Coordinates of C-alpha atoms and ligand atoms in Angstrom, one line a residue:
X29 CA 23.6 3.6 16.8
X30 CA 22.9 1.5 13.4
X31 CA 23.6 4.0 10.7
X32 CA 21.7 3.1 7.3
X33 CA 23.1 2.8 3.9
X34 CA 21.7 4.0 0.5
X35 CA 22.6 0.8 -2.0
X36 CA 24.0 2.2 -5.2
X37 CA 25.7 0.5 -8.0
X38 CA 26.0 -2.9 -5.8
X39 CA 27.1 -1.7 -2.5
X40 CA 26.0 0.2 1.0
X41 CA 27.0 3.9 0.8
X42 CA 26.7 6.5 2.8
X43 CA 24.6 10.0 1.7
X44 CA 26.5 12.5 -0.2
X45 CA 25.7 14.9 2.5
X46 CA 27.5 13.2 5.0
X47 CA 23.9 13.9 6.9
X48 CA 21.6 11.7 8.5
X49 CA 18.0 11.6 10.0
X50 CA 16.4 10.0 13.4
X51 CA 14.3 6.8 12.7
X52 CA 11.7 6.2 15.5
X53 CA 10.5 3.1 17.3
X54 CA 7.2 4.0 17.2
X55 CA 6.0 1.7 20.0
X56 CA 8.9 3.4 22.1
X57 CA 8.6 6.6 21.4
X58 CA 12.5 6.7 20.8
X59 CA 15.3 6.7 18.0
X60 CA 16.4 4.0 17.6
X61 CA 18.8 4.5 13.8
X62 CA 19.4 6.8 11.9
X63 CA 19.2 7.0 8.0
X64 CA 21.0 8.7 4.9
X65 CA 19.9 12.2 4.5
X66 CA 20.1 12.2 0.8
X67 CA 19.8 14.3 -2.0
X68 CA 19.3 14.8 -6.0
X69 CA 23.3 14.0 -6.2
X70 CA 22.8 10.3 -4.5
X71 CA 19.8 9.9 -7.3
X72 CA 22.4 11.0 -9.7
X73 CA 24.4 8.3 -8.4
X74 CA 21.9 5.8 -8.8
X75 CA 20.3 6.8 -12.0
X76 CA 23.9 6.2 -13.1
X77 CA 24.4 2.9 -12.1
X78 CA 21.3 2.0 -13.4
X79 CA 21.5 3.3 -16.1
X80 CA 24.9 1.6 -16.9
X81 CA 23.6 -2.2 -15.4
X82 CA 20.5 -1.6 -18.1
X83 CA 21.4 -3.1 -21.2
X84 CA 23.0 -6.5 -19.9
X85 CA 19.8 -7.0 -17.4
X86 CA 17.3 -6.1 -19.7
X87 CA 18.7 -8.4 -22.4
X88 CA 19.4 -11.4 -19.7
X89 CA 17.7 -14.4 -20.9
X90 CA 14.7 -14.5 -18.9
X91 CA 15.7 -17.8 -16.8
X92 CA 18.6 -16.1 -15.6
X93 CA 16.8 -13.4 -14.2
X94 CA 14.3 -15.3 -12.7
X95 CA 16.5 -17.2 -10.9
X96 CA 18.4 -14.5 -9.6
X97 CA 14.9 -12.7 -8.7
X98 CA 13.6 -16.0 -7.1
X99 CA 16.8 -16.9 -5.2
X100 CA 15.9 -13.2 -3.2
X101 CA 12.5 -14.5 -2.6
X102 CA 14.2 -17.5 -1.1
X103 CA 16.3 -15.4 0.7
X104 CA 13.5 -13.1 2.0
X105 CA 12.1 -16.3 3.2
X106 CA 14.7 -17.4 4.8
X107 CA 14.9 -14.2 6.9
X108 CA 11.4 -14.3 7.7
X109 CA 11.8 -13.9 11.5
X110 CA 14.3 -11.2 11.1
X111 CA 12.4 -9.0 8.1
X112 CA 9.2 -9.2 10.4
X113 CA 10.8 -8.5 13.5
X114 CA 12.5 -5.3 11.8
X115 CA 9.1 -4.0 10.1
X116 CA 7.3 -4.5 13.7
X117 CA 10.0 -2.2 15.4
X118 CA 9.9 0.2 12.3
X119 CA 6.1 0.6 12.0
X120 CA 4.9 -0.7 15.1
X121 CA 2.7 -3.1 13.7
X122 CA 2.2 -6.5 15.8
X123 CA 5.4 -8.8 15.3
X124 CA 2.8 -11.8 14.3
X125 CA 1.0 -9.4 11.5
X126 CA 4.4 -8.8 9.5
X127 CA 5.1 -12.2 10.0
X128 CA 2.2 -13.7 8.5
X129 CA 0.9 -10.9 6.0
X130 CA 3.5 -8.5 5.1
X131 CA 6.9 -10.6 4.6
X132 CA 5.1 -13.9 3.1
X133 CA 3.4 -11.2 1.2
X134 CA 7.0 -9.7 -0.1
X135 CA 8.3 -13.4 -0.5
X136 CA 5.3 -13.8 -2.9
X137 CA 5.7 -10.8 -5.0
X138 CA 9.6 -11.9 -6.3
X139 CA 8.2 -15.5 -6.8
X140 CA 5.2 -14.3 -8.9
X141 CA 6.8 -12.3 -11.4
X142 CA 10.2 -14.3 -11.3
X143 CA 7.7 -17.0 -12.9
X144 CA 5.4 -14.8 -14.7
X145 CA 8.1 -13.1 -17.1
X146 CA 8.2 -17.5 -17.6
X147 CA 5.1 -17.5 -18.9
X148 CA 4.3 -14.3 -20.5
X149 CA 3.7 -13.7 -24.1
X150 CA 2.1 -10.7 -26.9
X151 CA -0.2 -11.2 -29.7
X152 CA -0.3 -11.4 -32.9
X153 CA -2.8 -10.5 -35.3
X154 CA -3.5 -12.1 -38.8
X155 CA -4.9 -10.0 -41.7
X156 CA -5.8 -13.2 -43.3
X157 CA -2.9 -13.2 -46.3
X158 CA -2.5 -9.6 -46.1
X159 CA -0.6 -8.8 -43.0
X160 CA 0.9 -10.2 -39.7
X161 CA 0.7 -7.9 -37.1
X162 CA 2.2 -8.4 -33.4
X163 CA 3.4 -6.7 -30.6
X164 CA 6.2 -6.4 -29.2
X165 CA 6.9 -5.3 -25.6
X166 CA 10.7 -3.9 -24.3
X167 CA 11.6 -2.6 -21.2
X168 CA 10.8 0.9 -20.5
X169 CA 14.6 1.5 -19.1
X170 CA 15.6 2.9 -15.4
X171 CA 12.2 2.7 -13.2
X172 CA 11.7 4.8 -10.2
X173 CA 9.4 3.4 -7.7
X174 CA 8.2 5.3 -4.7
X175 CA 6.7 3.6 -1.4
X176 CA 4.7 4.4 1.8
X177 CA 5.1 3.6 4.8
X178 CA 1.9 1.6 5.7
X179 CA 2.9 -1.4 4.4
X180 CA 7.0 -1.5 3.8
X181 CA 8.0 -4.1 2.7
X182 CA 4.9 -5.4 1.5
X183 CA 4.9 -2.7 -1.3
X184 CA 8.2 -1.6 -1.8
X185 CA 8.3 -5.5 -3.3
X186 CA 5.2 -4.9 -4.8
X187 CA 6.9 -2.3 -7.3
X188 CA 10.5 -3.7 -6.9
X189 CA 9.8 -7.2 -8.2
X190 CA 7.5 -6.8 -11.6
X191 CA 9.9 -3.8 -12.7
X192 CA 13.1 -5.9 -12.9
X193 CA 10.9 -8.9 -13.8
X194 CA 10.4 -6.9 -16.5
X195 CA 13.3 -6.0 -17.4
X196 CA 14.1 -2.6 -15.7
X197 CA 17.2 -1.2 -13.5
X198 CA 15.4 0.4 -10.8
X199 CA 16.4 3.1 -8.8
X200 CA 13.9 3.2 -5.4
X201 CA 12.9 4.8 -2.5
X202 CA 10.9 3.5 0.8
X203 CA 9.4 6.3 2.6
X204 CA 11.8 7.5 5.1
X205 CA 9.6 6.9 8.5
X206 CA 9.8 2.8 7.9
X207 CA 13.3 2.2 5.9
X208 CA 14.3 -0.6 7.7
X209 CA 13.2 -3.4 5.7
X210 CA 14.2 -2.0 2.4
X211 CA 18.1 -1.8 3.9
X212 CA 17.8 -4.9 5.4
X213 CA 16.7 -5.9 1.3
X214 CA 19.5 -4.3 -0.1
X215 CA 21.5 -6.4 1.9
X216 CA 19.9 -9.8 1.1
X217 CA 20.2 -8.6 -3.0
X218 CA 23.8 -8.3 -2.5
X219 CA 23.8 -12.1 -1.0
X220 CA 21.5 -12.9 -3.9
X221 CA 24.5 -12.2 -6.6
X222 CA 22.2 -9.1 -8.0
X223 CA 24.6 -7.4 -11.0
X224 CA 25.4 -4.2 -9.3
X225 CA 23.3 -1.0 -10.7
X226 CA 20.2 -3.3 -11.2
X227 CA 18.1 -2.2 -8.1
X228 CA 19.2 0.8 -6.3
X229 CA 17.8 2.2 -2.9
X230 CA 17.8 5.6 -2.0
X231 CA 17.2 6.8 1.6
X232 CA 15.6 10.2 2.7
X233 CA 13.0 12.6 2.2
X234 CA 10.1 12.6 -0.3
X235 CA 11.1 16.3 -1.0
X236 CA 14.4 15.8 -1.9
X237 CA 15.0 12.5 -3.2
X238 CA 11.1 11.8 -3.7
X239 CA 11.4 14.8 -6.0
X240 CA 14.9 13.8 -7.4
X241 CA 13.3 10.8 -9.0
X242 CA 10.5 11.8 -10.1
X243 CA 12.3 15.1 -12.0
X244 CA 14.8 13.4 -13.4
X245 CA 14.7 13.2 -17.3
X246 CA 16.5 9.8 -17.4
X247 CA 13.3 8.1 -15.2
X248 CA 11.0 7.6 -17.9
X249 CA 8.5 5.4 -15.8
X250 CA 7.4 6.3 -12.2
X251 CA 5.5 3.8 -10.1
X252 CA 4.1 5.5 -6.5
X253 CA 2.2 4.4 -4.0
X254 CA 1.3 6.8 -1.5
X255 CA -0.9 9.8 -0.4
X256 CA -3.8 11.4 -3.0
X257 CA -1.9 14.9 -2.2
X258 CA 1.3 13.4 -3.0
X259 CA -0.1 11.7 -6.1
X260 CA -0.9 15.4 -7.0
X261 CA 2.6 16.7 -7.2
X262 CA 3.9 13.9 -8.7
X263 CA 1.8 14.6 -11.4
X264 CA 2.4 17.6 -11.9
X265 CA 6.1 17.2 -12.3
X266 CA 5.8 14.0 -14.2
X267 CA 2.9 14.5 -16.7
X268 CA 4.6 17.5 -18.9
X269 CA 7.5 15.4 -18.9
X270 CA 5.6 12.5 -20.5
X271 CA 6.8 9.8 -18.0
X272 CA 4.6 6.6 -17.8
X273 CA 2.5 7.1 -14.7
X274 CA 1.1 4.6 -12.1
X275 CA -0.3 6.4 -9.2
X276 CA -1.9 4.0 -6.2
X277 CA -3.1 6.7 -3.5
X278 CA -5.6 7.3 -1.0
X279 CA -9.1 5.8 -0.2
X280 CA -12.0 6.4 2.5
X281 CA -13.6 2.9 1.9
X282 CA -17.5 2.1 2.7
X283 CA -18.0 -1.2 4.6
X284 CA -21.8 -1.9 3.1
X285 CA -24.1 -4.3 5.5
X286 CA -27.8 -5.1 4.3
X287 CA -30.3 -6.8 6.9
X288 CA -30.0 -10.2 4.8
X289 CA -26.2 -10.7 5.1
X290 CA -25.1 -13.3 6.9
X291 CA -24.6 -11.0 10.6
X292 CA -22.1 -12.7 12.7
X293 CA -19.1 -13.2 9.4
X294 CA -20.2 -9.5 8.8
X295 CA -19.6 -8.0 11.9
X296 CA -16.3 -10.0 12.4
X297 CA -15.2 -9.1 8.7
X298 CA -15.8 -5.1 9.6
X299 CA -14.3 -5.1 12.7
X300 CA -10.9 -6.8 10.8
X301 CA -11.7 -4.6 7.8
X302 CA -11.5 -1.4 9.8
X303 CA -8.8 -1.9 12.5
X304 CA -5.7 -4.5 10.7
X305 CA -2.9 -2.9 10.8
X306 CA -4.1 0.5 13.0
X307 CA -6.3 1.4 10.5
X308 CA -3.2 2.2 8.2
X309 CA -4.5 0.0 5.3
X310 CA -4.9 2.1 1.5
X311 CA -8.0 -0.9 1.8
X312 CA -9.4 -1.0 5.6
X313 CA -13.4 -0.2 5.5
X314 CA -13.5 3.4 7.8
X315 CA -17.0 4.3 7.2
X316 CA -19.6 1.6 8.1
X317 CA -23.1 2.0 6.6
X318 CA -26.0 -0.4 8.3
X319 CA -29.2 -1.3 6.8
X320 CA -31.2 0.9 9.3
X321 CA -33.6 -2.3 10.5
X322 CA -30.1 -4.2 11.7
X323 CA -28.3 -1.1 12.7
X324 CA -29.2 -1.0 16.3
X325 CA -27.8 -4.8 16.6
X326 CA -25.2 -4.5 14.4
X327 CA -23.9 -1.5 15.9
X328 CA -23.5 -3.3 19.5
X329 CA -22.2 -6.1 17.9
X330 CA -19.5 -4.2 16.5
X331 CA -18.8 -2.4 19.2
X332 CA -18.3 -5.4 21.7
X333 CA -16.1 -6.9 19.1
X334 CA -13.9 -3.8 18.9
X335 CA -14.0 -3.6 22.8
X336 CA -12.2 -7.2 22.5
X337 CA -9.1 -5.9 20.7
X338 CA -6.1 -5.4 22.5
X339 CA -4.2 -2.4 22.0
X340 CA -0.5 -3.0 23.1
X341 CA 3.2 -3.7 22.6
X342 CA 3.5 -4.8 19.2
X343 CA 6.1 -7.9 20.2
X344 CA 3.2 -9.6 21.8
X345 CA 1.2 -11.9 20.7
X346 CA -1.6 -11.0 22.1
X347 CA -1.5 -7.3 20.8
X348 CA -3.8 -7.1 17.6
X349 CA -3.2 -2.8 17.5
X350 CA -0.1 -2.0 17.5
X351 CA 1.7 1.5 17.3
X352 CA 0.6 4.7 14.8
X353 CA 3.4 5.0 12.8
X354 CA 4.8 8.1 13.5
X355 CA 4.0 11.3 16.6
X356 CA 3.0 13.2 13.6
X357 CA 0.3 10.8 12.0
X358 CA -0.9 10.0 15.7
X359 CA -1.6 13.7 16.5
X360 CA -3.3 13.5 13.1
X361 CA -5.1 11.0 13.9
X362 CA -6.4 12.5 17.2
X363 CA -7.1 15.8 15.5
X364 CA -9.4 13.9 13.7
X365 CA -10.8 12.4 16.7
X366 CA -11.7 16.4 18.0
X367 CA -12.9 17.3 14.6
X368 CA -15.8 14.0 14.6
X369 CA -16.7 15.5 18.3
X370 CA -17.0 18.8 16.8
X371 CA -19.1 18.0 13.7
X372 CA -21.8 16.1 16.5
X373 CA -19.9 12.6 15.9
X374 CA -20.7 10.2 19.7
X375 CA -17.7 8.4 20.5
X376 CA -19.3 4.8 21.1
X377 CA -15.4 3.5 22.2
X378 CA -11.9 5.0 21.9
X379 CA -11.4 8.2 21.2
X380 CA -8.2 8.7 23.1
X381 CA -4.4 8.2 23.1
X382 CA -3.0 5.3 25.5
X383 CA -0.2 4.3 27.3
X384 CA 0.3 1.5 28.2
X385 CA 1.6 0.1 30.9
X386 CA 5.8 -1.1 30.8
X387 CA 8.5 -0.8 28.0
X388 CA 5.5 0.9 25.6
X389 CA 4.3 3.8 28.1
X390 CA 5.7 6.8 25.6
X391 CA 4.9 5.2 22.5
X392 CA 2.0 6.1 20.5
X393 CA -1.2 4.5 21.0
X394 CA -5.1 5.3 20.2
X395 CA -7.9 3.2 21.2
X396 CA -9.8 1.8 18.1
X397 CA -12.4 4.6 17.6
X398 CA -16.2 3.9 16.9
X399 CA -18.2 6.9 16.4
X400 CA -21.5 7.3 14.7
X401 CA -24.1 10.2 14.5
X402 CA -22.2 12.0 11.4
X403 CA -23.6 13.2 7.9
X404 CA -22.0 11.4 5.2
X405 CA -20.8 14.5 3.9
X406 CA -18.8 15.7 7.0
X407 CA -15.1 16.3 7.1
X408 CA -14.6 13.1 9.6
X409 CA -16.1 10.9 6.7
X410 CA -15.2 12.6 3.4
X411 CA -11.4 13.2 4.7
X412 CA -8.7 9.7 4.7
X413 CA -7.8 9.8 8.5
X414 CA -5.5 6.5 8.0
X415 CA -5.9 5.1 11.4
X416 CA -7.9 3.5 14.2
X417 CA -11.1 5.3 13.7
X418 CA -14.3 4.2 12.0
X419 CA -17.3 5.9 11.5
X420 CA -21.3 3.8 11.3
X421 CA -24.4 5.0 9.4
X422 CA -27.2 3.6 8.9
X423 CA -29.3 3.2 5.7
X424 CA -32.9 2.6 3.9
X425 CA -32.6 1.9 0.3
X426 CA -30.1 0.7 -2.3
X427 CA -30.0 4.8 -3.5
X428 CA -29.4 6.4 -0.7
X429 CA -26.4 4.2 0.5
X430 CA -24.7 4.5 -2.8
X431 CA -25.1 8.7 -2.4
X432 CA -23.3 7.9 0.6
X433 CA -20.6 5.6 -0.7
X434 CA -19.7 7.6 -4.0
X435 CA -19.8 10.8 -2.2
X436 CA -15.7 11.0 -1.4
X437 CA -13.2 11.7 -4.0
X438 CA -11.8 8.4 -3.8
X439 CA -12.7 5.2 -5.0
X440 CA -10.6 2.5 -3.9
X441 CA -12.8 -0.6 -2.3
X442 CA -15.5 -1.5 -1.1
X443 CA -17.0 -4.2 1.2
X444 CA -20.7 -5.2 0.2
X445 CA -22.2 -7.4 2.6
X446 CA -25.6 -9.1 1.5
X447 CA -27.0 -13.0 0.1
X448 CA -29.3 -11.2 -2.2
X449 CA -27.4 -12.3 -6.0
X450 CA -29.3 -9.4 -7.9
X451 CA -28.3 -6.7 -5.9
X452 CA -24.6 -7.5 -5.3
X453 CA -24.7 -7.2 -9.1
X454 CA -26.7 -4.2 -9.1
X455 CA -24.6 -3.1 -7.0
X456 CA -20.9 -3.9 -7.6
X457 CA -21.6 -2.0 -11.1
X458 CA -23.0 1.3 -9.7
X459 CA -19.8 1.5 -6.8
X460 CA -17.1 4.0 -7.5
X461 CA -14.4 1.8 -6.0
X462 CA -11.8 -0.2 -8.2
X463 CA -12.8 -3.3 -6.1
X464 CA -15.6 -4.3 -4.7
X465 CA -15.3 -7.7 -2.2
X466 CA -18.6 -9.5 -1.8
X467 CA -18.9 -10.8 1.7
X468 CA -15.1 -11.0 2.6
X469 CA -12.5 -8.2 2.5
X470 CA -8.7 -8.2 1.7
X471 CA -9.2 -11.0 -0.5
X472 CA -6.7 -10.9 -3.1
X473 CA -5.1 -13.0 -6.3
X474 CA -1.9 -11.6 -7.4
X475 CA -3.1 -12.2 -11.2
X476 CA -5.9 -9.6 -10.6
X477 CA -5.4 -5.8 -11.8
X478 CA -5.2 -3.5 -9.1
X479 CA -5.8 0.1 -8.5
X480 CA -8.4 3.0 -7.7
X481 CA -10.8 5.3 -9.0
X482 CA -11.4 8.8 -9.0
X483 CA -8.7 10.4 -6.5
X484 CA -7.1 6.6 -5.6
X485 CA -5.4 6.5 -8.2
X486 CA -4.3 6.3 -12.4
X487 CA -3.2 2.7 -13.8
X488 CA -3.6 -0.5 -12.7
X489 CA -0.7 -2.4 -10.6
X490 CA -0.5 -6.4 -9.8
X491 CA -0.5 -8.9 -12.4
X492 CA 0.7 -8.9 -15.6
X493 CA -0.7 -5.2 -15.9
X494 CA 2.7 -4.5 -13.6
X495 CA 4.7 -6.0 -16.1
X496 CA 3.3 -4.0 -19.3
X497 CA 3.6 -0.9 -17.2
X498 CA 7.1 -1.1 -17.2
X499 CA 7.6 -2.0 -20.7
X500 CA 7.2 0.3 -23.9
X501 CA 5.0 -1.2 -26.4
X502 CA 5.3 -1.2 -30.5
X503 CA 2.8 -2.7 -33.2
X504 CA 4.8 -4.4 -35.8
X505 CA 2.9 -4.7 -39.1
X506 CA 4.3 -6.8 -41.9
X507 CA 2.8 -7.3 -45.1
X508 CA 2.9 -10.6 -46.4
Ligands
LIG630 P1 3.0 10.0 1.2 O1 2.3 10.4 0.0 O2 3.3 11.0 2.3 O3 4.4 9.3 0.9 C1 4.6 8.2 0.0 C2 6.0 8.2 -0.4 O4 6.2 9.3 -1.3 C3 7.0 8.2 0.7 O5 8.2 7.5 0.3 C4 7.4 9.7 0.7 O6 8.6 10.0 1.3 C5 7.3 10.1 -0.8 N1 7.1 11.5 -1.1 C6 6.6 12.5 -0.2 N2 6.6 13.6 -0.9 C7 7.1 13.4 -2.1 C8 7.3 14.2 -3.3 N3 7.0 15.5 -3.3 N4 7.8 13.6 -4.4 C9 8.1 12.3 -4.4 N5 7.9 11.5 -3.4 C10 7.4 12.0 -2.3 O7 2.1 8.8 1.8 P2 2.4 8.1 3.2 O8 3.7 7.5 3.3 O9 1.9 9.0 4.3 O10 1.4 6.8 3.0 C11 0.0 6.8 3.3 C12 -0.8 7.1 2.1 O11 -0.6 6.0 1.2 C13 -2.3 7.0 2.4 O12 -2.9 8.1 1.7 C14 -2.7 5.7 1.8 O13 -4.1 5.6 1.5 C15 -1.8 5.6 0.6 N6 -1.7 4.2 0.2 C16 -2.3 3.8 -1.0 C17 -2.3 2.5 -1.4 C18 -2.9 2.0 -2.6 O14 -2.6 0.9 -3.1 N7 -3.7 2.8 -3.3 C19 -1.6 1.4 -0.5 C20 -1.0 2.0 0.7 C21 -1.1 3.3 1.0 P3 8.6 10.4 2.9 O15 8.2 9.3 3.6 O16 10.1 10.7 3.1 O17 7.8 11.6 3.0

């Protein structure tokens, strides 16, 4: 069976420990490799390395880098087929979904900050003939970056790419239930001629090595993406040590419909909204309010277009739903399930594992879920359930929908549906969310800030804000 490496100081390892742990086809039910147990004395190791590879990367000239950063995108690209077929089998996402959003999506995130750092500049501020002042921006040093498992590769980049853009060694870790794409990376960055010690992946638990990053006193900036929980601890470890911070976590997004938006792009949009990628989107739309004189319609709408998706094996085409990730997220998931029926939730479709039929009959499946009935303030819609299972509302007035859509600690995004101009501002101002789409969803430039409110987060990633994030900042004042 494949054994993974951890890739330290320019090369594939093996843990410390000599231990290793099971990796899961999700879809099968089965392991399928196995990857490096490690441990505080592998992020030692790393830390080391890049620690040592810090001072000739961060003082490349910046065309060097950036051609060494957009060769890997090349090279990402090149192993399109493989990288997608990897993250399906890992995840259990539908082969055709990693191959048309998450590895373009990881090509895309080396080629936009191997250009930006091209095109970046600071200010400068004149005190008319008193005083210049400017600013001057250096790398903040060895970067740990922390990813889920929702999106691998995806967002593993997403962290990866502005850090050594930027200037930073990096020592990383992908979360240990989807590690196949980040090896498979560490591979392609040793093809790419990366200088040894400049990006380092760590395999293994977020305990141990999770912890081991984030603790360690020579890791002044920590960039995570993952659960609101995890956030929590992170902070807690990170904050008295005065490490720079950026914290993407959880969300329970509203979907918002009003009676004047235009109904058939709507109902298509929420279906997509609430069900890409099992659910298992930071972004995907789980609790659907209705302006109450369309809800009836809306609702059956909805419902016959969620009837239409195919649940299946993820190397089909045909499958839009693949596997939940993991046996412990799916009987999550289906606790969840219990707990809606319990609060007075109806199940309108779903609401069961399946098992279907051939090669996929252990792996782990859930209808996509449709229930409505709920209070806005319930468990099933104040809770992130991360998967398959959506919850509709209806509405009467601008107030009482925003009660309902501010009423969760989190405030990631939002999806506003409506063609009246006034009220999508009126709106988009009062929304706790740190985006708000107007009539689309999962729309996206890679120049625009990104990041939460409230319990989704601290900081803003994407961008050039990535780029300051890793870089310490100083005010230079010089009197003329
Ligand atoms: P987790 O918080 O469980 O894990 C995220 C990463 O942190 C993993 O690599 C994990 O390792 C690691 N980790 C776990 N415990 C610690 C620790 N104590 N110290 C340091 N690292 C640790 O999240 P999930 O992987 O379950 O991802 C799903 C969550 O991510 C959802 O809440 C989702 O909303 C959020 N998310 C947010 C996004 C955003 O942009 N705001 C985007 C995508 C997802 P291991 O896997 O080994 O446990």
């Amino acid at each position: 069976m494949l054994h993974l490496q951890n890739y330290i100081n320019g090369a594939l390892v093996p843990p410390t420990s000599g231990q290793y742990l099971d990796n899961f086809n999700p879809a099968l039910g089965e392991v399928y490799s196995l990857i490096p147990d490690s441990d505080e004395r592998d992020v030692a190791a790393a830390q080391a390395a890049a620690q040592a590879a810090f001072p000739a990367w961060s003082t490349m000239p910046k065309e060097k880098r950036s051609a060494l950063l957009l060769k890997l995108s090349g090279l990402i690209q090149k192993n399109l087929d493989r990288l997608a077929l990897a993250e399906s089998v890992d995840q259990g996402k539908p082969v055709w979904l990693a191959k048309s959003v998450d590895i373009p999506r990881a090509v895309s995130n080396f080629h936009f900050y191997a250009t930006g750092i091209l095109h970046d500049s600071t200010e400068a501020h004149a005190m008319e003939e008193t005083a210049i002042n400017y600013t001057l921006r250096t790398p903040v040093g060895v970067a740990g970056c922390i990813s889920p498992w929702n999106l691998p590769l995806y967002l593993f980049t997403w962290k990866i790419a502005p850090a050594l853009a930027s200037g930073c060694t990096v020592v990383a870790k992908p979360s240990e239930i989807t590690p196949m794409t980040a090896y498979l990376l560490s591979e392609l960055a040793i093809e790419a001629g990366l200088p040894a010690g400049v990006l380092n992946i760590v395999h293994g638990l977020g305990p141990k090595v999770g912890t081991a990053i984030v603790s360690h006193p020579e890791i002044p900036a920590i960039s995570f993406t993952g659960g609101t929980k995890t956030g929590e601890t992170i902070s807690s470890i990170a904050a008295p040590m005065f490490k720079k911070l950026s914290l993407e976590l959880g969300g329970k997004n509203p979907t918002i419909v009003f009676a004047d938006a235009d109904f058939e792009k709507s109902v298509h949009t929420a279906v997509r909204a609430a069900f890409s990628n099992q659910g298992e989107i930071c972004l995907c739309g789980s609790r659907i309010f209705v302006e109450r004189s369309i809800y009836e319609k809306f609702r059956d709408a909805f419902v016959d277009g969620v009837k239409k998706l195919q649940v299946g094996d993820p190397m089909l085409d045909e499958s839009w739903i693949g596997a939940i990730v993991s046996k412990q997220h799916y009987d999550k998931v289906l606790s969840y399930i219990e707990l809606a029926k319990q609060e007075g939730g109806r199940v309108l479709c779903g609401g069961t594992a399946l098992h279907p039929e051939g090669r996929c009959k252990n792996g782990w499946f859930i209808a996509p879920t449709v229930i409505e009935g709920l209070s806005y303030d319930c468990r099933t819609n104040q809770e992130e359930i991360f998967g398959p299972v959506v919850t509709l509302q209806p509405f009467d007035t601008e107030e009482e929908v925003l009660q309902y859509a501010n009423s969760t600690r989190y405030g990631l995004a939002c999806s506003l549906w409506t063609s009246n101009l006034s009220r999508t501002h009126r709106m988009a101002a009062k929304i706790h969310s740190g985006i708000v789409w107007v009539n689309c969803w999962l729309l996206r430039d890679l120049r625009t800030p990104f990041g939460g409110m409230k319990g989704s987060g601290v900081g803003r990633e994407g961008g050039f804000e990535a780029l300051r994030f890793f870089t310490e900042e100083k005010n230079v004042c010089i009197r003329l």
